[in-house]
Amino acid sequence: MNSDHQPKLLILVGSPRRDGNSMALGTAAQRGAQMAGTAATLLVLDDYIQHFLPDLRHAPAPDDRYAELFLDHFLPAEGVLFCTPLYWYGMSAQTKAFFDRSFSHYAGSGPEPERVKAAMAGKRLGLTVASEETYPGAVLGVVHQVQEFARYTHADFVGYVHGAGNRRGEIAADPRTPLLAAEMLGAEFFTRKYSDYRLETPRSHNVWASPPPPAAPRG
Ligand SMILES: Cc1cc2nc3c(=O)[nH]c(=O)nc-3n(C[C@H](O)[C@H](O)[C@H](O)COP(=O)(O)O)c2cc1C
């Protein structure tokens, strides 16, 4: 990336409700990104995905707009935020189909899968999950799945937001302020500190540039 290049954020909403809680989280993230001067596009998966991965995985492609979504929006984006409702302790079928259908584009040999794999790699990824239940464990399966996708694609999984609501837009009433957290995630998508150590990783003792002063001795 050269220094003039402005990274692009793609926000993918995986709920069939266009005015639901996932959309509220996605639009909050988009608002935050735009306030930070980041170009952010929000798309609804239902507009692009009408089919599951077919038996013949490579051809013919199902008759919907997945190829446009994957090739023209997902691949060029430096950052992608997945906004899914929690369905049966997992991601929505729309969101899962997004990942499954990518197989048709990157699997196999030849120049096109190689180009696709190179463009899939190295993104910043984020996640929001809207659920009815409030306990943190309810969404961990989704978090883990996106974490593994990030590992597989050499991506940086920079953050996730979990909020609770059931009625459309009710997530705004969650006292843990998930909409604010989503706005901050959008704003910091490309600047938030990301660290993931290995044994040999050089590191300093401080995580942050200006740590708080040491605690005063107790008298
Ligand atoms: C098919 C289905 C399955 C659901 N499964 C769960 C669940 O396992 N746990 C939970 O907390 N909420 C569950 N919910 C509730 C939704 O996660 C909740 O209503 C969420 O806010 C919907 O987000 P949306 O408004 O973006 O569609 C389920 C809802 C549906 C329709």
Tab-separated table of C-alpha atoms and ligand atoms in Angstrom:
chain	number	residue	atom	x	y	z
A	1	MET	CA	0.000	0.000	0.000
A	2	ASN	CA	1.507	3.380	-0.883
A	3	SER	CA	1.032	6.271	1.529
A	4	ASP	CA	-1.655	8.022	-0.586
A	5	HIS	CA	-3.789	4.917	-0.787
A	6	GLN	CA	-7.008	5.117	1.236
A	7	PRO	CA	-8.034	1.674	2.489
A	8	LYS	CA	-11.627	0.687	1.795
A	9	LEU	CA	-13.962	-0.929	4.302
A	10	LEU	CA	-16.718	-3.294	3.171
A	11	ILE	CA	-19.575	-3.955	5.601
A	12	LEU	CA	-21.641	-7.071	4.874
A	13	VAL	CA	-25.007	-7.356	6.627
A	14	GLY	CA	-26.157	-10.965	6.856
A	15	SER	CA	-29.691	-10.567	8.199
A	16	PRO	CA	-32.850	-10.734	6.093
A	17	ARG	CA	-34.193	-7.832	8.201
A	18	ARG	CA	-33.142	-4.607	6.557
A	19	ASP	CA	-34.060	-2.564	9.603
A	20	GLY	CA	-32.867	-5.012	12.235
A	21	ASN	CA	-30.120	-5.138	14.808
A	22	SER	CA	-27.362	-6.323	12.463
A	23	MET	CA	-28.152	-3.379	10.208
A	24	ALA	CA	-28.022	-1.034	13.211
A	25	LEU	CA	-24.544	-2.366	14.061
A	26	GLY	CA	-23.435	-2.144	10.417
A	27	THR	CA	-24.645	1.423	9.961
A	28	ALA	CA	-23.018	2.435	13.264
A	29	ALA	CA	-19.706	1.044	11.984
A	30	GLN	CA	-20.190	2.823	8.655
A	31	ARG	CA	-20.891	6.103	10.474
A	32	GLY	CA	-17.709	5.671	12.541
A	33	ALA	CA	-15.649	4.880	9.445
A	34	GLN	CA	-16.957	7.913	7.607
A	35	MET	CA	-16.258	10.164	10.609
A	36	ALA	CA	-12.670	8.911	10.473
A	37	GLY	CA	-12.435	9.623	6.737
A	38	THR	CA	-12.551	5.953	5.694
A	39	ALA	CA	-14.548	4.976	2.623
A	40	ALA	CA	-17.088	2.398	3.791
A	41	THR	CA	-19.611	0.528	1.645
A	42	LEU	CA	-22.479	-1.360	3.278
A	43	LEU	CA	-24.111	-4.204	1.361
A	44	VAL	CA	-26.896	-6.623	2.272
A	45	LEU	CA	-26.052	-10.251	1.500
A	46	ASP	CA	-29.665	-11.019	0.513
A	47	ASP	CA	-29.232	-8.740	-2.510
A	48	TYR	CA	-26.387	-10.900	-3.833
A	49	ILE	CA	-26.825	-14.464	-2.575
A	50	GLN	CA	-29.800	-16.614	-3.524
A	51	HIS	CA	-28.184	-20.058	-3.592
A	52	PHE	CA	-25.920	-22.353	-1.625
A	53	LEU	CA	-22.692	-23.793	-3.009
A	54	PRO	CA	-23.810	-26.165	-5.800
A	55	ASP	CA	-22.756	-29.757	-6.434
A	56	LEU	CA	-20.661	-28.729	-9.428
A	57	ARG	CA	-18.562	-26.317	-7.456
A	58	HIS	CA	-16.955	-24.500	-10.354
A	59	ALA	CA	-19.541	-24.285	-13.136
A	60	PRO	CA	-22.146	-23.280	-13.960
A	61	ALA	CA	-22.368	-20.507	-11.383
A	62	PRO	CA	-25.761	-20.191	-9.689
A	63	ASP	CA	-27.986	-17.495	-11.120
A	64	ASP	CA	-27.465	-14.703	-8.603
A	65	ARG	CA	-25.062	-11.817	-7.906
A	66	TYR	CA	-22.503	-13.613	-5.731
A	67	ALA	CA	-19.689	-13.294	-8.281
A	68	GLU	CA	-20.210	-9.530	-8.405
A	69	LEU	CA	-20.171	-9.331	-4.605
A	70	PHE	CA	-17.062	-11.473	-4.215
A	71	LEU	CA	-14.992	-10.253	-7.156
A	72	ASP	CA	-15.953	-6.566	-7.326
A	73	HIS	CA	-16.512	-5.763	-3.649
A	74	PHE	CA	-14.884	-8.338	-1.349
A	75	LEU	CA	-11.589	-8.895	-3.121
A	76	PRO	CA	-10.632	-5.208	-3.543
A	77	ALA	CA	-11.556	-4.247	0.055
A	78	GLU	CA	-8.663	-3.956	2.513
A	79	GLY	CA	-11.092	-4.378	5.416
A	80	VAL	CA	-14.306	-6.380	5.790
A	81	LEU	CA	-16.802	-6.246	8.654
A	82	PHE	CA	-19.290	-9.124	8.874
A	83	CYS	CA	-22.560	-8.216	10.629
A	84	THR	CA	-24.569	-11.328	11.384
A	85	PRO	CA	-27.483	-12.133	13.655
A	86	LEU	CA	-27.014	-15.142	15.914
A	87	TYR	CA	-29.075	-18.017	14.526
A	88	TRP	CA	-28.927	-21.243	16.518
A	89	TYR	CA	-25.635	-20.218	18.101
A	90	GLY	CA	-24.062	-19.730	14.697
A	91	MET	CA	-23.921	-17.202	11.897
A	92	SER	CA	-26.911	-16.720	9.601
A	93	ALA	CA	-27.196	-18.952	6.519
A	94	GLN	CA	-26.635	-15.879	4.354
A	95	THR	CA	-23.322	-15.181	6.058
A	96	LYS	CA	-22.239	-18.812	5.940
A	97	ALA	CA	-23.106	-19.005	2.229
A	98	PHE	CA	-20.844	-16.014	1.650
A	99	PHE	CA	-17.879	-18.054	2.907
A	100	ASP	CA	-18.934	-21.324	1.249
A	101	ARG	CA	-19.522	-19.803	-2.171
A	102	SER	CA	-16.021	-18.294	-2.232
A	103	PHE	CA	-14.807	-21.852	-2.870
A	104	SER	CA	-15.918	-21.605	-6.512
A	105	HIS	CA	-13.501	-18.735	-7.030
A	106	TYR	CA	-10.353	-19.737	-5.161
A	107	ALA	CA	-10.273	-23.544	-5.448
A	108	GLY	CA	-8.567	-25.347	-8.288
A	109	SER	CA	-5.509	-24.445	-10.246
A	110	GLY	CA	-4.715	-21.825	-12.835
A	111	PRO	CA	-4.123	-18.094	-12.886
A	112	GLU	CA	-7.617	-17.082	-11.729
A	113	PRO	CA	-7.630	-19.023	-8.414
A	114	GLU	CA	-4.091	-17.791	-7.768
A	115	ARG	CA	-5.161	-14.198	-8.332
A	116	VAL	CA	-8.202	-14.692	-6.093
A	117	LYS	CA	-6.180	-16.263	-3.266
A	118	ALA	CA	-3.682	-13.404	-3.366
A	119	ALA	CA	-6.529	-10.874	-3.110
A	120	MET	CA	-8.244	-12.806	-0.291
A	121	ALA	CA	-5.129	-12.691	1.856
A	122	GLY	CA	-3.979	-10.095	4.329
A	123	LYS	CA	-7.179	-8.134	4.977
A	124	ARG	CA	-8.332	-6.639	8.251
A	125	LEU	CA	-11.494	-8.421	9.403
A	126	GLY	CA	-14.117	-7.577	11.995
A	127	LEU	CA	-17.399	-9.007	13.229
A	128	THR	CA	-20.613	-7.873	14.861
A	129	VAL	CA	-23.136	-10.326	16.268
A	130	ALA	CA	-26.674	-9.430	17.369
A	131	SER	CA	-28.369	-11.977	19.608
A	132	GLU	CA	-31.366	-12.246	21.886
A	133	GLU	CA	-29.381	-13.826	24.692
A	134	THR	CA	-26.979	-11.588	26.562
A	135	TYR	CA	-24.373	-14.010	27.854
A	136	PRO	CA	-21.001	-13.722	26.114
A	137	GLY	CA	-20.674	-17.462	25.412
A	138	ALA	CA	-23.674	-17.479	23.071
A	139	VAL	CA	-21.698	-15.901	20.225
A	140	LEU	CA	-18.289	-17.507	20.732
A	141	GLY	CA	-18.877	-20.132	18.028
A	142	VAL	CA	-19.271	-17.356	15.462
A	143	VAL	CA	-16.251	-15.521	16.794
A	144	HIS	CA	-14.200	-18.697	16.530
A	145	GLN	CA	-15.317	-19.389	12.970
A	146	VAL	CA	-14.341	-15.923	11.786
A	147	GLN	CA	-11.077	-16.223	13.709
A	148	GLU	CA	-10.267	-19.417	11.814
A	149	PHE	CA	-11.159	-17.812	8.478
A	150	ALA	CA	-8.806	-14.977	9.417
A	151	ARG	CA	-6.014	-17.412	10.272
A	152	TYR	CA	-6.548	-19.320	7.022
A	153	THR	CA	-6.411	-16.158	4.922
A	154	HIS	CA	-3.538	-14.499	6.824
A	155	ALA	CA	-5.927	-11.769	7.881
A	156	ASP	CA	-5.890	-9.644	11.036
A	157	PHE	CA	-9.073	-10.144	13.072
A	158	VAL	CA	-9.122	-6.700	14.656
A	159	GLY	CA	-12.269	-6.831	16.747
A	160	TYR	CA	-15.790	-7.981	17.373
A	161	VAL	CA	-18.860	-6.445	18.936
A	162	HIS	CA	-21.678	-8.386	20.565
A	163	GLY	CA	-24.976	-6.719	21.365
A	164	ALA	CA	-28.370	-7.995	22.480
A	165	GLY	CA	-31.794	-7.226	21.109
A	166	ASN	CA	-34.689	-9.111	19.593
A	167	ARG	CA	-37.147	-6.609	18.186
A	168	ARG	CA	-35.894	-4.572	15.210
A	169	GLY	CA	-33.478	-1.912	16.419
A	170	GLU	CA	-33.824	-2.943	20.062
A	171	ILE	CA	-30.061	-3.305	20.289
A	172	ALA	CA	-29.923	0.480	20.788
A	173	ALA	CA	-31.282	-0.141	24.305
A	174	ASP	CA	-28.476	-2.568	25.292
A	175	PRO	CA	-26.771	-0.802	28.227
A	176	ARG	CA	-23.400	-2.211	27.149
A	177	THR	CA	-23.613	0.271	24.217
A	178	PRO	CA	-22.803	-2.087	21.310
A	179	LEU	CA	-23.729	0.596	18.769
A	180	LEU	CA	-21.061	2.865	20.206
A	181	ALA	CA	-18.579	-0.021	20.142
A	182	ALA	CA	-19.464	-0.711	16.497
A	183	GLU	CA	-18.989	2.957	15.655
A	184	MET	CA	-15.546	2.876	17.270
A	185	LEU	CA	-14.656	-0.335	15.467
A	186	GLY	CA	-15.570	1.321	12.175
A	187	ALA	CA	-13.604	4.435	13.038
A	188	GLU	CA	-10.492	2.492	14.070
A	189	PHE	CA	-10.769	-0.331	11.563
A	190	PHE	CA	-7.436	0.378	9.906
A	191	THR	CA	-5.637	1.990	12.841
A	192	ARG	CA	-6.559	-0.150	15.858
A	193	LYS	CA	-3.506	-1.859	17.347
A	194	TYR	CA	-3.335	-5.510	16.375
A	195	SER	CA	-0.880	-7.908	18.008
A	196	ASP	CA	-0.640	-11.697	17.819
A	197	TYR	CA	2.629	-12.933	19.282
A	198	ARG	CA	4.789	-15.942	18.551
A	199	LEU	CA	7.760	-17.133	20.623
A	200	GLU	CA	10.184	-15.153	18.528
A	201	THR	CA	8.142	-11.940	18.311
A	202	PRO	CA	10.223	-8.972	19.446
A	203	ARG	CA	8.261	-6.966	22.016
A	204	SER	CA	8.618	-4.217	24.535
A	205	HIS	CA	7.071	-4.389	27.989
A	206	ASN	CA	4.520	-1.715	27.205
A	207	VAL	CA	1.523	-2.363	24.999
A	208	TRP	CA	0.661	1.310	24.557
A	209	ALA	CA	2.850	4.269	23.662
A	210	SER	CA	1.907	6.255	26.782
A	211	PRO	CA	1.261	3.845	29.633
A	212	PRO	CA	-0.201	5.195	32.871
A	213	PRO	CA	2.364	6.038	35.584
A	214	PRO	CA	3.224	3.237	38.028
A	215	ALA	CA	0.872	2.983	41.006
A	216	ALA	CA	2.029	4.956	44.070
A	217	PRO	CA	3.390	2.751	46.866
A	218	ARG	CA	0.834	2.024	49.548
A	219	GLY	CA	1.594	3.717	52.847
B	1	LIG	C1	-33.812	-18.574	13.148
B	1	LIG	C2	-33.418	-17.779	14.347
B	1	LIG	C3	-32.554	-18.341	15.267
B	1	LIG	C4	-32.153	-17.617	16.384
B	1	LIG	N1	-31.286	-18.202	17.266
B	1	LIG	C5	-30.864	-17.486	18.345
B	1	LIG	C6	-29.963	-18.062	19.282
B	1	LIG	O1	-29.528	-19.201	19.170
B	1	LIG	N2	-29.584	-17.307	20.343
B	1	LIG	C7	-30.013	-16.017	20.514
B	1	LIG	O2	-29.596	-15.375	21.467
B	1	LIG	N3	-30.853	-15.443	19.629
B	1	LIG	C8	-31.311	-16.145	18.560
B	1	LIG	N4	-32.174	-15.563	17.658
B	1	LIG	C9	-32.580	-14.149	17.867
B	1	LIG	C10	-31.777	-13.180	16.986
B	1	LIG	O3	-30.396	-13.405	17.103
B	1	LIG	C11	-32.097	-11.744	17.405
B	1	LIG	O4	-33.458	-11.478	17.233
B	1	LIG	C12	-31.267	-10.730	16.606
B	1	LIG	O5	-31.395	-9.464	17.179
B	1	LIG	C13	-31.710	-10.678	15.151
B	1	LIG	O6	-30.890	-9.769	14.454
B	1	LIG	P1	-31.469	-8.960	13.181
B	1	LIG	O7	-32.458	-7.965	13.744
B	1	LIG	O8	-30.290	-8.330	12.581
B	1	LIG	O9	-32.113	-9.965	12.292
B	1	LIG	C14	-32.620	-16.291	16.561
B	1	LIG	C15	-33.511	-15.733	15.635
B	1	LIG	C16	-33.908	-16.468	14.545
B	1	LIG	C17	-34.871	-15.838	13.558
